[in-house]
Amino acid sequence: MRVYLAKNLREANKNSAADNRKILGEHGVLMVNMMGSPGCGKTSLLEETLKRLSPKYRLAVIEGDLYTAEDAQRLKPWTSEIVQINTEGACHLEANYIGHLLTQNSPSLLDAEILFIENIGNLVCPAEFDLGEDIRVTLLSVTEGNDKPRKYPLAFKETGAILITKLDLLDYVNFNLERATLDLKIINERSVIFPLSAKTGEGVETWCNWLESLLKKKRK
Ligand code: MG
Ligand code: ZN
């Protein structure tokens, strides 16, 4: 019988992530790994993001879900470079899945200027797996409550941007934006925080401008 420790398997993931980062670098692709709970608004925000950026840039998406291609269908109007991964139960994406797509199944993803990954809806283990992304983004919707960053700190600690979503619902839920900002700053002082609403469009422009600035930086 063979027994493997999860930490050693994660070591293998690190190697795959480094390979991905190298390939993406060679092709000048900015890869954005989006994480957050089921229902936090990842796909809705992606719709609004693609709508705004697709006239200017070549965009691609890797959609992660346990089952269905519903989210990929929603994003189809904005890009033809879209791949759905169905994990059939696995609760996070790993670097070798992405590597396999980039080098074997869907190398045309590398023609994109920005490649978005919508990770599996899950606030726990996606944060443990580097996919080789340039930037990680973690979403927190106001409907999830103030306690989530304190209870699930890793997803907010290991990220470059925190998007506080569904701002249009702030008046209807028990969520204190100031408190959330303070908690998030304690967990991760380096991350930028963007409060926004995909529904009203509030804050979406600021988020998109930030992505554009990352792309410019990468090209230098
Ligand atoms: Mg989704
Ligand atoms: Zn998992």
mmCIF file of C-alpha atoms and ligand atoms in Angstrom:
data_model
loop_
_atom_site.group_PDB
_atom_site.id
_atom_site.type_symbol
_atom_site.label_atom_id
_atom_site.label_comp_id
_atom_site.label_asym_id
_atom_site.label_seq_id
_atom_site.Cartn_x
_atom_site.Cartn_y
_atom_site.Cartn_z
ATOM 1 C CA MET A 1 0.000 0.000 0.000
ATOM 2 C CA ARG A 2 1.222 3.488 -0.779
ATOM 3 C CA VAL A 3 0.422 6.435 1.392
ATOM 4 C CA TYR A 4 0.858 9.975 0.136
ATOM 5 C CA LEU A 5 0.887 13.071 2.255
ATOM 6 C CA ALA A 6 -1.188 15.919 0.932
ATOM 7 C CA LYS A 7 1.737 18.301 1.467
ATOM 8 C CA ASN A 8 3.866 16.268 -0.972
ATOM 9 C CA LEU A 9 1.142 16.281 -3.589
ATOM 10 C CA ARG A 10 0.920 20.023 -3.176
ATOM 11 C CA GLU A 11 4.645 20.115 -3.949
ATOM 12 C CA ALA A 12 3.819 18.562 -7.344
ATOM 13 C CA ASN A 13 1.161 21.236 -7.781
ATOM 14 C CA LYS A 14 3.818 23.893 -7.161
ATOM 15 C CA ASN A 15 5.933 22.515 -10.026
ATOM 16 C CA SER A 16 2.956 22.523 -12.392
ATOM 17 C CA ALA A 17 2.099 26.068 -11.331
ATOM 18 C CA ALA A 18 5.655 27.181 -12.130
ATOM 19 C CA ASP A 19 5.385 25.526 -15.586
ATOM 20 C CA ASN A 20 2.102 27.347 -16.218
ATOM 21 C CA ARG A 21 3.598 30.658 -15.139
ATOM 22 C CA LYS A 22 6.487 30.174 -17.572
ATOM 23 C CA ILE A 23 4.229 29.370 -20.557
ATOM 24 C CA LEU A 24 1.893 32.248 -19.749
ATOM 25 C CA GLY A 25 4.886 34.578 -19.440
ATOM 26 C CA GLU A 26 6.256 33.498 -22.824
ATOM 27 C CA HIS A 27 2.902 34.272 -24.428
ATOM 28 C CA GLY A 28 2.322 37.487 -22.480
ATOM 29 C CA VAL A 29 -0.960 36.242 -21.041
ATOM 30 C CA LEU A 30 -2.211 37.744 -17.792
ATOM 31 C CA MET A 31 -3.948 34.985 -15.823
ATOM 32 C CA VAL A 32 -6.483 35.943 -13.153
ATOM 33 C CA ASN A 33 -7.647 33.288 -10.671
ATOM 34 C CA MET A 34 -11.065 34.177 -9.208
ATOM 35 C CA MET A 35 -12.086 32.512 -5.956
ATOM 36 C CA GLY A 36 -15.092 32.731 -3.675
ATOM 37 C CA SER A 37 -18.058 30.876 -2.174
ATOM 38 C CA PRO A 38 -20.819 29.385 -4.337
ATOM 39 C CA GLY A 39 -23.205 32.224 -5.136
ATOM 40 C CA CYS A 40 -20.822 35.072 -4.278
ATOM 41 C CA GLY A 41 -21.185 36.501 -7.789
ATOM 42 C CA LYS A 42 -18.126 35.265 -9.678
ATOM 43 C CA THR A 43 -19.937 34.559 -12.931
ATOM 44 C CA SER A 44 -22.056 37.724 -12.765
ATOM 45 C CA LEU A 45 -18.955 39.822 -12.264
ATOM 46 C CA LEU A 46 -17.197 37.999 -15.097
ATOM 47 C CA GLU A 47 -20.139 38.788 -17.391
ATOM 48 C CA GLU A 48 -19.817 42.491 -16.627
ATOM 49 C CA THR A 49 -16.034 42.370 -16.864
ATOM 50 C CA LEU A 50 -16.015 40.624 -20.247
ATOM 51 C CA LYS A 51 -18.695 43.009 -21.521
ATOM 52 C CA ARG A 52 -16.454 45.985 -20.749
ATOM 53 C CA LEU A 53 -13.052 44.547 -21.726
ATOM 54 C CA SER A 54 -13.895 42.377 -24.754
ATOM 55 C CA PRO A 55 -14.058 45.321 -27.202
ATOM 56 C CA LYS A 56 -10.459 46.209 -26.274
ATOM 57 C CA TYR A 57 -8.693 42.933 -25.511
ATOM 58 C CA ARG A 58 -8.603 39.276 -26.492
ATOM 59 C CA LEU A 59 -10.122 37.468 -23.510
ATOM 60 C CA ALA A 60 -10.398 33.823 -22.554
ATOM 61 C CA VAL A 61 -12.058 32.006 -19.674
ATOM 62 C CA ILE A 62 -11.596 28.684 -17.915
ATOM 63 C CA GLU A 63 -14.754 27.902 -15.972
ATOM 64 C CA GLY A 64 -14.506 25.512 -13.033
ATOM 65 C CA ASP A 65 -17.632 23.776 -11.764
ATOM 66 C CA LEU A 66 -18.428 20.391 -10.272
ATOM 67 C CA TYR A 67 -21.168 19.858 -12.868
ATOM 68 C CA THR A 68 -22.855 21.625 -15.813
ATOM 69 C CA ALA A 69 -21.618 24.113 -18.386
ATOM 70 C CA GLU A 70 -24.206 26.722 -17.400
ATOM 71 C CA ASP A 71 -21.644 29.354 -16.450
ATOM 72 C CA ALA A 72 -19.654 28.885 -19.661
ATOM 73 C CA GLN A 73 -22.925 29.333 -21.586
ATOM 74 C CA ARG A 74 -23.558 32.630 -19.791
ATOM 75 C CA LEU A 75 -20.142 33.958 -20.795
ATOM 76 C CA LYS A 76 -20.240 32.802 -24.413
ATOM 77 C CA PRO A 77 -21.607 36.071 -25.816
ATOM 78 C CA TRP A 78 -18.359 37.817 -24.836
ATOM 79 C CA THR A 79 -15.657 35.397 -25.939
ATOM 80 C CA SER A 80 -15.284 32.294 -28.062
ATOM 81 C CA GLU A 81 -12.239 31.190 -26.059
ATOM 82 C CA ILE A 82 -14.032 29.534 -23.195
ATOM 83 C CA VAL A 83 -13.428 26.141 -21.645
ATOM 84 C CA GLN A 84 -15.530 24.478 -18.974
ATOM 85 C CA ILE A 85 -13.882 22.085 -16.536
ATOM 86 C CA ASN A 86 -16.273 19.753 -14.695
ATOM 87 C CA THR A 87 -14.510 18.265 -11.691
ATOM 88 C CA GLU A 88 -17.410 15.856 -10.942
ATOM 89 C CA GLY A 89 -17.110 16.441 -7.230
ATOM 90 C CA ALA A 90 -13.590 17.782 -6.661
ATOM 91 C CA CYS A 91 -13.797 21.043 -4.763
ATOM 92 C CA HIS A 92 -10.909 23.035 -6.279
ATOM 93 C CA LEU A 93 -8.840 23.355 -9.443
ATOM 94 C CA GLU A 94 -5.205 22.244 -9.580
ATOM 95 C CA ALA A 95 -2.335 23.577 -11.639
ATOM 96 C CA ASN A 96 -1.974 20.439 -13.764
ATOM 97 C CA TYR A 97 -5.574 20.783 -15.036
ATOM 98 C CA ILE A 98 -4.742 24.247 -16.297
ATOM 99 C CA GLY A 99 -1.384 23.081 -17.662
ATOM 100 C CA HIS A 100 -3.061 20.293 -19.573
ATOM 101 C CA LEU A 101 -5.437 22.751 -21.232
ATOM 102 C CA LEU A 102 -2.667 25.223 -22.097
ATOM 103 C CA THR A 103 -0.320 22.648 -23.596
ATOM 104 C CA GLN A 104 -2.604 19.882 -24.901
ATOM 105 C CA ASN A 105 -6.347 20.423 -25.211
ATOM 106 C CA SER A 106 -6.827 24.137 -25.720
ATOM 107 C CA PRO A 107 -3.550 25.890 -26.599
ATOM 108 C CA SER A 108 -5.571 28.687 -28.256
ATOM 109 C CA LEU A 109 -6.224 29.950 -24.707
ATOM 110 C CA LEU A 110 -2.672 31.298 -24.978
ATOM 111 C CA ASP A 111 -3.765 33.702 -27.737
ATOM 112 C CA ALA A 112 -5.642 35.698 -25.107
ATOM 113 C CA GLU A 113 -4.285 38.819 -23.451
ATOM 114 C CA ILE A 114 -6.223 38.116 -20.269
ATOM 115 C CA LEU A 115 -7.194 34.592 -19.199
ATOM 116 C CA PHE A 116 -9.746 34.454 -16.392
ATOM 117 C CA ILE A 117 -10.174 31.349 -14.299
ATOM 118 C CA GLU A 118 -13.400 30.996 -12.355
ATOM 119 C CA ASN A 119 -12.388 28.565 -9.637
ATOM 120 C CA ILE A 120 -14.820 26.126 -7.997
ATOM 121 C CA GLY A 121 -17.208 27.936 -5.643
ATOM 122 C CA ASN A 122 -15.518 27.196 -2.328
ATOM 123 C CA LEU A 123 -13.917 29.453 0.259
ATOM 124 C CA VAL A 124 -11.555 26.796 1.644
ATOM 125 C CA CYS A 125 -9.173 24.750 -0.498
ATOM 126 C CA PRO A 126 -8.891 26.678 -3.810
ATOM 127 C CA ALA A 127 -6.677 29.066 -1.821
ATOM 128 C CA GLU A 128 -4.196 26.235 -1.164
ATOM 129 C CA PHE A 129 -3.533 25.600 -4.860
ATOM 130 C CA ASP A 130 -1.385 27.939 -6.900
ATOM 131 C CA LEU A 131 -2.500 27.611 -10.529
ATOM 132 C CA GLY A 132 0.346 29.716 -11.910
ATOM 133 C CA GLU A 133 -1.804 32.840 -12.000
ATOM 134 C CA ASP A 134 -0.432 36.376 -12.099
ATOM 135 C CA ILE A 135 -3.040 37.536 -9.684
ATOM 136 C CA ARG A 136 -5.595 36.049 -7.366
ATOM 137 C CA VAL A 137 -8.863 37.690 -6.656
ATOM 138 C CA THR A 138 -11.217 36.695 -3.827
ATOM 139 C CA LEU A 139 -14.871 37.681 -3.807
ATOM 140 C CA LEU A 140 -16.927 38.286 -0.672
ATOM 141 C CA SER A 141 -20.591 39.108 -1.149
ATOM 142 C CA VAL A 142 -22.389 41.256 1.407
ATOM 143 C CA THR A 143 -25.001 38.487 1.744
ATOM 144 C CA GLU A 144 -22.380 36.111 3.194
ATOM 145 C CA GLY A 145 -21.923 38.131 6.377
ATOM 146 C CA ASN A 146 -19.084 39.865 8.174
ATOM 147 C CA ASP A 147 -17.786 36.736 9.871
ATOM 148 C CA LYS A 148 -16.539 35.000 6.707
ATOM 149 C CA PRO A 149 -13.085 36.622 6.394
ATOM 150 C CA ARG A 150 -12.452 35.884 10.069
ATOM 151 C CA LYS A 151 -13.606 32.256 9.727
ATOM 152 C CA TYR A 152 -11.998 31.545 6.338
ATOM 153 C CA PRO A 153 -8.915 33.767 6.423
ATOM 154 C CA LEU A 154 -6.683 31.909 3.940
ATOM 155 C CA ALA A 155 -8.706 32.823 0.842
ATOM 156 C CA PHE A 156 -8.445 36.481 1.851
ATOM 157 C CA LYS A 157 -4.824 36.304 3.009
ATOM 158 C CA GLU A 158 -3.445 34.666 -0.147
ATOM 159 C CA THR A 159 -4.911 37.114 -2.644
ATOM 160 C CA GLY A 160 -4.031 40.310 -4.466
ATOM 161 C CA ALA A 161 -7.516 41.782 -4.608
ATOM 162 C CA ILE A 162 -10.673 41.418 -2.555
ATOM 163 C CA LEU A 163 -13.927 42.251 -4.272
ATOM 164 C CA ILE A 164 -16.849 42.996 -1.960
ATOM 165 C CA THR A 165 -19.772 42.126 -4.233
ATOM 166 C CA LYS A 166 -23.565 42.690 -4.335
ATOM 167 C CA LEU A 167 -23.195 46.190 -2.934
ATOM 168 C CA ASP A 168 -26.740 46.887 -4.204
ATOM 169 C CA LEU A 169 -28.037 44.610 -1.397
ATOM 170 C CA LEU A 170 -26.189 46.391 1.415
ATOM 171 C CA ASP A 171 -29.341 48.047 2.795
ATOM 172 C CA TYR A 172 -31.156 44.713 3.048
ATOM 173 C CA VAL A 173 -28.576 42.597 4.839
ATOM 174 C CA ASN A 174 -26.714 42.647 8.112
ATOM 175 C CA PHE A 175 -23.294 43.526 6.717
ATOM 176 C CA ASN A 176 -21.030 46.321 7.898
ATOM 177 C CA LEU A 177 -18.751 47.467 5.087
ATOM 178 C CA GLU A 178 -16.429 49.421 7.392
ATOM 179 C CA ARG A 179 -16.021 46.453 9.700
ATOM 180 C CA ALA A 180 -15.330 44.160 6.735
ATOM 181 C CA THR A 181 -12.663 46.526 5.430
ATOM 182 C CA LEU A 182 -10.990 46.672 8.848
ATOM 183 C CA ASP A 183 -11.036 42.872 9.240
ATOM 184 C CA LEU A 184 -9.678 42.354 5.722
ATOM 185 C CA LYS A 185 -6.857 44.850 6.283
ATOM 186 C CA ILE A 186 -5.798 42.899 9.383
ATOM 187 C CA ILE A 187 -5.811 39.600 7.463
ATOM 188 C CA ASN A 188 -4.087 41.025 4.377
ATOM 189 C CA GLU A 189 -2.676 44.531 4.438
ATOM 190 C CA ARG A 190 -1.330 44.370 0.868
ATOM 191 C CA SER A 191 -4.520 43.471 -0.969
ATOM 192 C CA VAL A 192 -6.565 46.099 -2.730
ATOM 193 C CA ILE A 193 -10.268 46.105 -1.882
ATOM 194 C CA PHE A 194 -12.945 46.941 -4.441
ATOM 195 C CA PRO A 195 -16.565 47.203 -3.280
ATOM 196 C CA LEU A 196 -18.821 46.762 -6.311
ATOM 197 C CA SER A 197 -22.121 45.634 -7.739
ATOM 198 C CA ALA A 198 -22.326 43.648 -10.963
ATOM 199 C CA LYS A 199 -26.045 44.436 -11.021
ATOM 200 C CA THR A 200 -25.860 48.248 -10.916
ATOM 201 C CA GLY A 201 -22.340 48.484 -12.341
ATOM 202 C CA GLU A 202 -21.095 50.486 -9.336
ATOM 203 C CA GLY A 203 -17.349 49.953 -8.914
ATOM 204 C CA VAL A 204 -17.009 47.672 -11.940
ATOM 205 C CA GLU A 205 -15.173 50.292 -13.986
ATOM 206 C CA THR A 206 -12.595 50.734 -11.195
ATOM 207 C CA TRP A 207 -12.008 46.968 -11.087
ATOM 208 C CA CYS A 208 -11.636 46.800 -14.887
ATOM 209 C CA ASN A 209 -9.200 49.732 -14.891
ATOM 210 C CA TRP A 210 -7.136 47.926 -12.298
ATOM 211 C CA LEU A 211 -7.004 44.789 -14.490
ATOM 212 C CA GLU A 212 -5.873 46.921 -17.425
ATOM 213 C CA SER A 213 -3.095 48.406 -15.293
ATOM 214 C CA LEU A 214 -1.913 44.878 -14.399
ATOM 215 C CA LEU A 215 -1.807 43.936 -18.079
ATOM 216 C CA LYS A 216 0.235 47.054 -18.890
ATOM 217 C CA LYS A 217 2.651 46.257 -16.066
ATOM 218 C CA LYS A 218 3.059 42.683 -17.313
ATOM 219 C CA ARG A 219 3.900 43.888 -20.832
ATOM 220 C CA LYS A 220 6.703 46.206 -19.667
HETATM 221 MG MG MG B 1 -20.129 30.529 -11.320
HETATM 222 ZN ZN ZN B 2 -10.775 21.180 -2.625
#
